[in-house]
mmCIF file of C-alpha atoms in Angstrom:
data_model
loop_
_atom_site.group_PDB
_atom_site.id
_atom_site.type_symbol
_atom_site.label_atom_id
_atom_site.label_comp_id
_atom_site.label_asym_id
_atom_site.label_seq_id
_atom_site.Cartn_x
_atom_site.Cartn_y
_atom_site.Cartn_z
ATOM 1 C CA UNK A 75 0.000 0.000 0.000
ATOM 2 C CA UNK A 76 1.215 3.339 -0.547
ATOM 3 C CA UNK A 77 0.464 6.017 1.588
ATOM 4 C CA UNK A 78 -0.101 9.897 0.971
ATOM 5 C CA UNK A 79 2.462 12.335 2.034
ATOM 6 C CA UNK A 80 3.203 16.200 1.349
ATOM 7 C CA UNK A 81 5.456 16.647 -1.941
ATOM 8 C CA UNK A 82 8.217 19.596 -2.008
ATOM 9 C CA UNK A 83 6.754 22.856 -4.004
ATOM 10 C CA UNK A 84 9.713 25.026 -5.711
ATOM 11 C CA UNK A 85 10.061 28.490 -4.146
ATOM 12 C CA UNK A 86 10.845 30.782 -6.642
ATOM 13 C CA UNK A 87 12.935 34.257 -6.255
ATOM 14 C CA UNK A 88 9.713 36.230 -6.318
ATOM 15 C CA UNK A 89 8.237 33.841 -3.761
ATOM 16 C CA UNK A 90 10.709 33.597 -1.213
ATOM 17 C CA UNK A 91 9.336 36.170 1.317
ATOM 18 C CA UNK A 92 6.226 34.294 1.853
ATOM 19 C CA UNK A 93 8.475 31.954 3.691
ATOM 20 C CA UNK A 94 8.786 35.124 6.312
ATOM 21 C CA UNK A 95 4.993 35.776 5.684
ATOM 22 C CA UNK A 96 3.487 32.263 6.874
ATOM 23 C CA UNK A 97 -0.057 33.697 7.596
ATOM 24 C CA UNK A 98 -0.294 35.547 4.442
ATOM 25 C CA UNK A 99 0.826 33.292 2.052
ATOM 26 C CA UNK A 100 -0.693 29.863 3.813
ATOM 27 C CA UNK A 101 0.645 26.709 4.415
ATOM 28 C CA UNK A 102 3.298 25.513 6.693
ATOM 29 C CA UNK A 103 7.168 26.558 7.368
ATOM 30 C CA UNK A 104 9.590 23.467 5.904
ATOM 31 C CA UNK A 105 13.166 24.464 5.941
ATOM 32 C CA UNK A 106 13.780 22.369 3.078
ATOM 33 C CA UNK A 107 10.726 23.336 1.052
ATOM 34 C CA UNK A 108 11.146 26.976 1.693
ATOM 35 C CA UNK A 109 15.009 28.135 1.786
ATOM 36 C CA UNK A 110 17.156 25.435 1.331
ATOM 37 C CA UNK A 111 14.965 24.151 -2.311
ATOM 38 C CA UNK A 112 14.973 27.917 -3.422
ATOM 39 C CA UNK A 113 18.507 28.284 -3.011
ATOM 40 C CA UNK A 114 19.297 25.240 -4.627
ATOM 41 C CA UNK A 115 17.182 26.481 -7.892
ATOM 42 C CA UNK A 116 20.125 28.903 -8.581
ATOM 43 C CA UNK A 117 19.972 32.085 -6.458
ATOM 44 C CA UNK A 118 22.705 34.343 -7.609
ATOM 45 C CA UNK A 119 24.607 37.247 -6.233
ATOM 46 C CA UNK A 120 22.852 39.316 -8.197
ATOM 47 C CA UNK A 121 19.216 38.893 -6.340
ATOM 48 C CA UNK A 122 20.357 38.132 -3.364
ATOM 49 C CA UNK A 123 22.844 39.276 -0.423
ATOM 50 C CA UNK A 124 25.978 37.466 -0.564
ATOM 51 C CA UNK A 125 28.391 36.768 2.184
ATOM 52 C CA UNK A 126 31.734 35.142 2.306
ATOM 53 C CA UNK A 127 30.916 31.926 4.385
ATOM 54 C CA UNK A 128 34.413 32.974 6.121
ATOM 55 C CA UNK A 129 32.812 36.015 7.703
ATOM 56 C CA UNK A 130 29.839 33.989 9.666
ATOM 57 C CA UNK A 131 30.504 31.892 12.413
ATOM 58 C CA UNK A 132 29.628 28.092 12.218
ATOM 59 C CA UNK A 133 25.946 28.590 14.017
ATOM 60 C CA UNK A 134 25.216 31.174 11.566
ATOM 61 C CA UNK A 135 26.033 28.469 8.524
ATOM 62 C CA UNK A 136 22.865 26.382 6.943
ATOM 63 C CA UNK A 137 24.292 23.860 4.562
ATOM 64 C CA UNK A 138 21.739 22.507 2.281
ATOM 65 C CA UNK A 139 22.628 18.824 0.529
ATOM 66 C CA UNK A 140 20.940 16.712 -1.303
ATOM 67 C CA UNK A 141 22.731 13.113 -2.133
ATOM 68 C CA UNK A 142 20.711 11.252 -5.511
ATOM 69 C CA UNK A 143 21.167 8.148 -6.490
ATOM 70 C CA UNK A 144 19.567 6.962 -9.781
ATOM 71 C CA UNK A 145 19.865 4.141 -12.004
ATOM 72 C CA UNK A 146 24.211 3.572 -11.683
ATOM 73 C CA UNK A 147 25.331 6.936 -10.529
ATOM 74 C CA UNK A 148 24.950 9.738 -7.557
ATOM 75 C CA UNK A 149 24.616 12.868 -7.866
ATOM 76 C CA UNK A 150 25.878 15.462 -4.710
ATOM 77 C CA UNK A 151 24.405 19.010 -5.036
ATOM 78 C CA UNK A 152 25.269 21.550 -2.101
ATOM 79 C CA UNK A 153 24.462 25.215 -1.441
ATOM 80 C CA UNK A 154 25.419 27.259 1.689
ATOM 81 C CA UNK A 155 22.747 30.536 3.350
ATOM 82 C CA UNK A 156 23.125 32.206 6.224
ATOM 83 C CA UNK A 157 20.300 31.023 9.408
ATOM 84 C CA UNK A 158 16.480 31.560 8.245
ATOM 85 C CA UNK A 159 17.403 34.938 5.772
ATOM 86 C CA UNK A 160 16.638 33.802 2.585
ATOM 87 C CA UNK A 161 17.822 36.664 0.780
ATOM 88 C CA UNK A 162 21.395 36.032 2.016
ATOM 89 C CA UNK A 163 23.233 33.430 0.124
ATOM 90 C CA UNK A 164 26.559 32.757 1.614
ATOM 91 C CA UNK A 165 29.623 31.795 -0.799
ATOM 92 C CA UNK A 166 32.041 29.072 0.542
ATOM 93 C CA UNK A 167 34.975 31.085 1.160
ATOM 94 C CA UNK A 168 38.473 29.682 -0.233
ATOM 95 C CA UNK A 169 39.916 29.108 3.374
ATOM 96 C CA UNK A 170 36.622 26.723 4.221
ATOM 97 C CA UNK A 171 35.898 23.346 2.240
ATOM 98 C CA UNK A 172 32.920 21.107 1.685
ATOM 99 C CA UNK A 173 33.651 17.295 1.258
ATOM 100 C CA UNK A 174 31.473 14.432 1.030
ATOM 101 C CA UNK A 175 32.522 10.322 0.913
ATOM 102 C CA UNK A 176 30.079 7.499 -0.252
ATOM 103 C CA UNK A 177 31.335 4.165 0.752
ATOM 104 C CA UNK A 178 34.739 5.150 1.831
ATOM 105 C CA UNK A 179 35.136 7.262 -1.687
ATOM 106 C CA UNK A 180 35.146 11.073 -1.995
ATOM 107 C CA UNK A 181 33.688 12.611 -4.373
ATOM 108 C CA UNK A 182 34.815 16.092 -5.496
ATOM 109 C CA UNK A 183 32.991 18.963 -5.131
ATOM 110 C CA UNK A 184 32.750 21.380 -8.296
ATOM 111 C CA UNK A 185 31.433 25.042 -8.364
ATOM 112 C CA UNK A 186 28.375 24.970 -10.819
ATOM 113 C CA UNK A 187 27.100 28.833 -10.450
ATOM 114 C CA UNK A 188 29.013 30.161 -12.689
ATOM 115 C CA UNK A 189 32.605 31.260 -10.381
ATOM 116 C CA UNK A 190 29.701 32.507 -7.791
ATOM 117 C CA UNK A 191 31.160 29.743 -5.352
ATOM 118 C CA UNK A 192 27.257 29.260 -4.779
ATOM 119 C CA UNK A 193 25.985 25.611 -5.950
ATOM 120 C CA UNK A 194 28.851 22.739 -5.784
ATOM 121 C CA UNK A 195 27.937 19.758 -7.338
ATOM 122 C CA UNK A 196 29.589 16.504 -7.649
ATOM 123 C CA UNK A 197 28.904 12.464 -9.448
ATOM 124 C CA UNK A 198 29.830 9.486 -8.518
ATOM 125 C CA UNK A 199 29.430 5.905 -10.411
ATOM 126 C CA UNK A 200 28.190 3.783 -7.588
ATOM 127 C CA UNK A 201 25.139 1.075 -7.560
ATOM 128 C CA UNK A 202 24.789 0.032 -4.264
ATOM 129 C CA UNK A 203 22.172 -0.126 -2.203
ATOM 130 C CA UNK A 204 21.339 2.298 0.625
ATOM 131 C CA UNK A 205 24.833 3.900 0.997
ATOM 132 C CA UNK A 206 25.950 5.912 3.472
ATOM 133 C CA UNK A 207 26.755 9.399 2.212
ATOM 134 C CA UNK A 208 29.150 11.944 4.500
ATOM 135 C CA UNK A 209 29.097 15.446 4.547
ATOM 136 C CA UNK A 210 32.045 17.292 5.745
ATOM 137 C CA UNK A 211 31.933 21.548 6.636
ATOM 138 C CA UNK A 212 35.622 22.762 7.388
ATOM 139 C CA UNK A 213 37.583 25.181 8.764
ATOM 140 C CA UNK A 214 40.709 24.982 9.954
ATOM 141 C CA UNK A 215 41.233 22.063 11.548
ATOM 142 C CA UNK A 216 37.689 21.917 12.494
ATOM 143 C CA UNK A 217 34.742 19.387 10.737
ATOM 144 C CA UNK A 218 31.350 19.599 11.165
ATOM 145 C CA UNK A 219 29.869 16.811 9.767
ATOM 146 C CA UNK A 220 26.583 15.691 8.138
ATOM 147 C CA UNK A 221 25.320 12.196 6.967
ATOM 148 C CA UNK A 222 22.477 10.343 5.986
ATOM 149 C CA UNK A 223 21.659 6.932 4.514
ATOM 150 C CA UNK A 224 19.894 6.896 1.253
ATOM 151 C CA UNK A 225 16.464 5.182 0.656
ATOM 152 C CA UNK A 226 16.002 1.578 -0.518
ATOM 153 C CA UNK A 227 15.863 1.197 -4.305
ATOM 154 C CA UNK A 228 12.204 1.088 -5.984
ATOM 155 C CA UNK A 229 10.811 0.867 -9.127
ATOM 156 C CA UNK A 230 7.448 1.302 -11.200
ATOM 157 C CA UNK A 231 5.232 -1.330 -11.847
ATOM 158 C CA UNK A 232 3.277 -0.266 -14.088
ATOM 159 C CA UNK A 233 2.577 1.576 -16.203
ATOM 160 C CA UNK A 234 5.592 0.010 -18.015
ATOM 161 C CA UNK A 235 7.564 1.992 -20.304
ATOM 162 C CA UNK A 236 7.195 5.196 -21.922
ATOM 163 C CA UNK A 237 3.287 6.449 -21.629
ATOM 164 C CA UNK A 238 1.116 8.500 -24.529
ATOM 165 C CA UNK A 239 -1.208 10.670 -22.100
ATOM 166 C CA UNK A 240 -3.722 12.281 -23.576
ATOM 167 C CA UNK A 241 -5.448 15.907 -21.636
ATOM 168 C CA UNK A 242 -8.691 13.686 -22.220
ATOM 169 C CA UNK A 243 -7.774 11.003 -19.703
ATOM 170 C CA UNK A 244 -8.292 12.658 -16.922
ATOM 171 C CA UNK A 245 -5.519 11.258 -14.763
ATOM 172 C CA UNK A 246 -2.623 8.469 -15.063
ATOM 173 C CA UNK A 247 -2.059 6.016 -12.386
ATOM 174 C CA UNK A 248 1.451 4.778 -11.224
ATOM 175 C CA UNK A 249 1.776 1.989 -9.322
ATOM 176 C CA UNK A 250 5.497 1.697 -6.894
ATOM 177 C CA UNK A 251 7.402 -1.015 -6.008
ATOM 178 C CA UNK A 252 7.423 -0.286 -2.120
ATOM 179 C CA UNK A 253 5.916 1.770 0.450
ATOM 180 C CA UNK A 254 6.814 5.657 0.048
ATOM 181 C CA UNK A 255 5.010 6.931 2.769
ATOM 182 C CA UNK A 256 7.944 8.493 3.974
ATOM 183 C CA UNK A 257 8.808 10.881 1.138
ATOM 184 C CA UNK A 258 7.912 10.821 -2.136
ATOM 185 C CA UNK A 259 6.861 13.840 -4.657
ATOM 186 C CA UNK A 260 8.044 14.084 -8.607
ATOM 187 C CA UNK A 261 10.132 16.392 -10.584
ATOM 188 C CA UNK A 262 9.287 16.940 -14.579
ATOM 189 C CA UNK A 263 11.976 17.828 -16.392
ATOM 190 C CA UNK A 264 9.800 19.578 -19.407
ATOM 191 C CA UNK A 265 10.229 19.420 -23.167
ATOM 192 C CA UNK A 266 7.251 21.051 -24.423
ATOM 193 C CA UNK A 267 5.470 22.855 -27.643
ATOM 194 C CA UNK A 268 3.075 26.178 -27.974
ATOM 195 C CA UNK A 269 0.180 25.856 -30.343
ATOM 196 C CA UNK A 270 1.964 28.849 -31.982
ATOM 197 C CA UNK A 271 4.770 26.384 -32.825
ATOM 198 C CA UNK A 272 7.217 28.186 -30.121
ATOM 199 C CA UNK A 273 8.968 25.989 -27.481
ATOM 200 C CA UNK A 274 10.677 26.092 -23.913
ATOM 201 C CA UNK A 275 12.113 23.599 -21.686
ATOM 202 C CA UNK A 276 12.034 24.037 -17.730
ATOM 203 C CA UNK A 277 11.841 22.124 -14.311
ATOM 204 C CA UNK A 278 9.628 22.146 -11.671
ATOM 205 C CA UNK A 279 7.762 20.123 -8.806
ATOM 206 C CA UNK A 280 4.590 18.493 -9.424
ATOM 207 C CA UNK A 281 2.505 16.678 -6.469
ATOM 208 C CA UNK A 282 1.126 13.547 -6.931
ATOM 209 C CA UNK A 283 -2.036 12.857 -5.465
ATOM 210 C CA UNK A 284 -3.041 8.959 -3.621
ATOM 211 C CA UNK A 285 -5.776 6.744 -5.659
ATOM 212 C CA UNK A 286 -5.827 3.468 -3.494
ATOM 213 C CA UNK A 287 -2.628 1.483 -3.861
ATOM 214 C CA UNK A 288 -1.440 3.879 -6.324
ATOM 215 C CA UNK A 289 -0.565 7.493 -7.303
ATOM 216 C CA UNK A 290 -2.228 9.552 -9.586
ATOM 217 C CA UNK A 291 -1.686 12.588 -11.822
ATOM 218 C CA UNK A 292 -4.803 14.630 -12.709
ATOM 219 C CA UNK A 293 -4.021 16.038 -16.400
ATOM 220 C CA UNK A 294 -6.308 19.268 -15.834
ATOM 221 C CA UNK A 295 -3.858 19.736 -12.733
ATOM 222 C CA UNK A 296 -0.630 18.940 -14.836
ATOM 223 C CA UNK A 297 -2.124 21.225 -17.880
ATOM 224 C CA UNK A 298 -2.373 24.032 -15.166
ATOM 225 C CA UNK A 299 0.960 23.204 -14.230
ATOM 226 C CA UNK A 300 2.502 23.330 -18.051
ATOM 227 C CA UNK A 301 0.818 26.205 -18.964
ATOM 228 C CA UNK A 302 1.732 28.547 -15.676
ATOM 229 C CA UNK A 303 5.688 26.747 -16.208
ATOM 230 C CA UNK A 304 4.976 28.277 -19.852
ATOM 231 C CA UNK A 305 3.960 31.733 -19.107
ATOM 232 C CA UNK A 306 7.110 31.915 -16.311
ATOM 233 C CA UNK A 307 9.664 31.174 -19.660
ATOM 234 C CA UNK A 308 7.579 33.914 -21.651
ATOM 235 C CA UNK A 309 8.294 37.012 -19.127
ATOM 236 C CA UNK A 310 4.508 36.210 -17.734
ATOM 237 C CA UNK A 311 2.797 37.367 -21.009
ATOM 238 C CA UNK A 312 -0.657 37.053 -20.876
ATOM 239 C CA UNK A 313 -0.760 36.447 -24.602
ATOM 240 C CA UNK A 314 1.264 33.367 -24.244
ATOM 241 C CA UNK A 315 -0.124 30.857 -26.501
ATOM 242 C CA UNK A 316 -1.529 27.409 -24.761
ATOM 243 C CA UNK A 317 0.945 24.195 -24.425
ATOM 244 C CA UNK A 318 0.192 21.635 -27.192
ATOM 245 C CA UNK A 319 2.187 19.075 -25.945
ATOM 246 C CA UNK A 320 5.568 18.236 -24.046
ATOM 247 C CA UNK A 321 8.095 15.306 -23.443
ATOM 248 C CA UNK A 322 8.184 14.741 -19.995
ATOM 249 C CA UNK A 323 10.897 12.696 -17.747
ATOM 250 C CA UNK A 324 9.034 12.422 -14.281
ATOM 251 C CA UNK A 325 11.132 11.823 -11.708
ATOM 252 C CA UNK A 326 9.579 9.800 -8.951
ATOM 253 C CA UNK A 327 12.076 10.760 -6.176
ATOM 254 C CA UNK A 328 11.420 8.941 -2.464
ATOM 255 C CA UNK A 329 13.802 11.006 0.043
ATOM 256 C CA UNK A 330 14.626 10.420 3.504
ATOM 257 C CA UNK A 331 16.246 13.301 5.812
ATOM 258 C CA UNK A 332 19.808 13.236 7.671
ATOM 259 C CA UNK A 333 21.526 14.602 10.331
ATOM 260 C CA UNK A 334 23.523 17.776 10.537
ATOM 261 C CA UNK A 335 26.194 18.427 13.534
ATOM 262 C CA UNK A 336 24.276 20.823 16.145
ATOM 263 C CA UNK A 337 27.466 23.582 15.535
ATOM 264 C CA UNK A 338 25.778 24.439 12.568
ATOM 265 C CA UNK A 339 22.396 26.700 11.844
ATOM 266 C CA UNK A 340 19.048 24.493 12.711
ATOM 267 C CA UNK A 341 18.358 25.805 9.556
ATOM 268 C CA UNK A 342 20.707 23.144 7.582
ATOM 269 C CA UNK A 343 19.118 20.027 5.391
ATOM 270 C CA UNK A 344 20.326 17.035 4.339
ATOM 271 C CA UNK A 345 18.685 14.842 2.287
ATOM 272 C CA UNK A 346 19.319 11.287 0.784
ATOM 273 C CA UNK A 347 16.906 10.416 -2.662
ATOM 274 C CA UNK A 348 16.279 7.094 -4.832
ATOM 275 C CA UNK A 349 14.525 8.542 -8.247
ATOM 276 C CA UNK A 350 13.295 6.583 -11.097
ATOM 277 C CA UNK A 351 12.278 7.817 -14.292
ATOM 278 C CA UNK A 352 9.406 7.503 -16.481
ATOM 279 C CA UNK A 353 8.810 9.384 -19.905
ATOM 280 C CA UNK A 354 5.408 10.719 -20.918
ATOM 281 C CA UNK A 355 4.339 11.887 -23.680
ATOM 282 C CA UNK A 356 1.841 14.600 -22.763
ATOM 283 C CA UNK A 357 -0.548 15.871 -25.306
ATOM 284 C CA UNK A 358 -2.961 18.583 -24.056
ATOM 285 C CA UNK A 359 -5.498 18.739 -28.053
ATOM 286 C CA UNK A 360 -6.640 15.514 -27.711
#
């Protein structure tokens, strides 16, 4: 049986005060959800404060990892912010290092944001099954460490192979290997065509919703979801023509959460994920 359990929502840069503004914008504070997942989605200096992570003291340091493993490899992404202000991004300063060792391996942590010294991101070929990732902060000769196992491996049952959805439908049912409960929500990685012939790609969150032993997709929700991803890519113009259809790789990602040394900010994450992927092929005319 597979249970129902909240999914991670994006925060974009516009949307990052309503983390501050609980009561006005709804919902409930996640430090993952809010800062650490908006961070990760490419902050730069250029929006945001910046501070050299050399400046703060360890307590004021959040780190933020996430450790993926799918299919053969896993992937190590990790960002740095200062405590619960989400408009200051904190840039690992050349006298501090971030490490992090899978199975007795390290992997190598490179900068991805551009020279920022913002997002460091790292791969590792590696199969097995539920390993233990390590997450070192340093300075000096002092290591404040972070770790967390990642989830058992899972697969889909069915529907097999790539899927034709059609906006008539109505939903699409996926049926897991194992018990999620604990975690589970999907990222698209988007491929997708106008009705005016134009095109964009994109990422983004999508939450799956529980039908019995399985989950399901609603495609009016997902056509909401392509369309609003669409208007984002077109500077929010409201004359932005309707998707037609996209080539989707959902990313059914079950995540589990670690634990970070107490010298650091309460604010920090770590996060282990198994992800499978499934292609759709999403058509929103018929």
């Amino acid at each position: 049986m597979i249970f129902s359990t909240n999914s991670l929502r994006a925060v974009s840069v516009s949307g990052l005060a309503c983390v501050l503004l609980l009561t006005a914008c709804g919902g409930s504070y996640d430090s993952f959800d809010g800062i650490a997942k908006g961070f990760a989605e490419g902050i730069s200096c250029g929006l945001t404060n910046c501070k050299e992570s050399a400046e703060l003291s360890p307590g004021e340091i959040a780190i933020d990892v996430n450790v993926t493993q799918k299919m053969n490899g896993i992937s190590v992404t990790a960002t740095l912010h200062k405590s619960l202000n989400v408009f200051t991004a904190v840039r690992l300063s050349h006298t501090d290092s971030m490490t992090v060792s899978l199975n007795g391996r390290n992997i190598p942590l490179s900068d991805i944001s551009q020279g920022e010294r913002l997002k460091f991101s790292g791969l590792l070929a590696d199969n097995s099954t539920q390993a233990l990732a390590n997450i070192q902060f340093q300075r000096g000769n002092e290591y404040f460490p972070a770790s967390v196992t990642l989830p058992a491996p899972f697969s889909i049952l069915s529907p097999s192979g790539p899927v034709n959805l059609n906006r008539s439908a109505g939903k699409l049912r996926v049926q897991l290997s194992r018990d999620v409960s604990n975690g589970v929500y999907i990222s698209l990685s988007l491929q997708c065509r106008r009705t005016d012939g134009s095109s964009f790609t994109d990422i983004t969150d999508f939450n799956p919703k529980l039908d019995n032993d399985a989950y399901r997709i609603d495609t009016a929700e997902l056509d909401s979801v392509l369309n609003e991803r669409s208007r984002t890519k077109n500077n929010q113009k409201p004359e932005t023509a309707a998707v037609a259809n996209c080539d989707i790789d959902m990313d059914w990602t079950n995540y589990v959460r670690g634990n970070v040394s107490n010298a650091l900010n309460k604010y920090s994450s770590v996060r282990g994920q198994y992800a499978v992927t499934q292609r759709v092929y999403y058509d929103a005319r018929a």
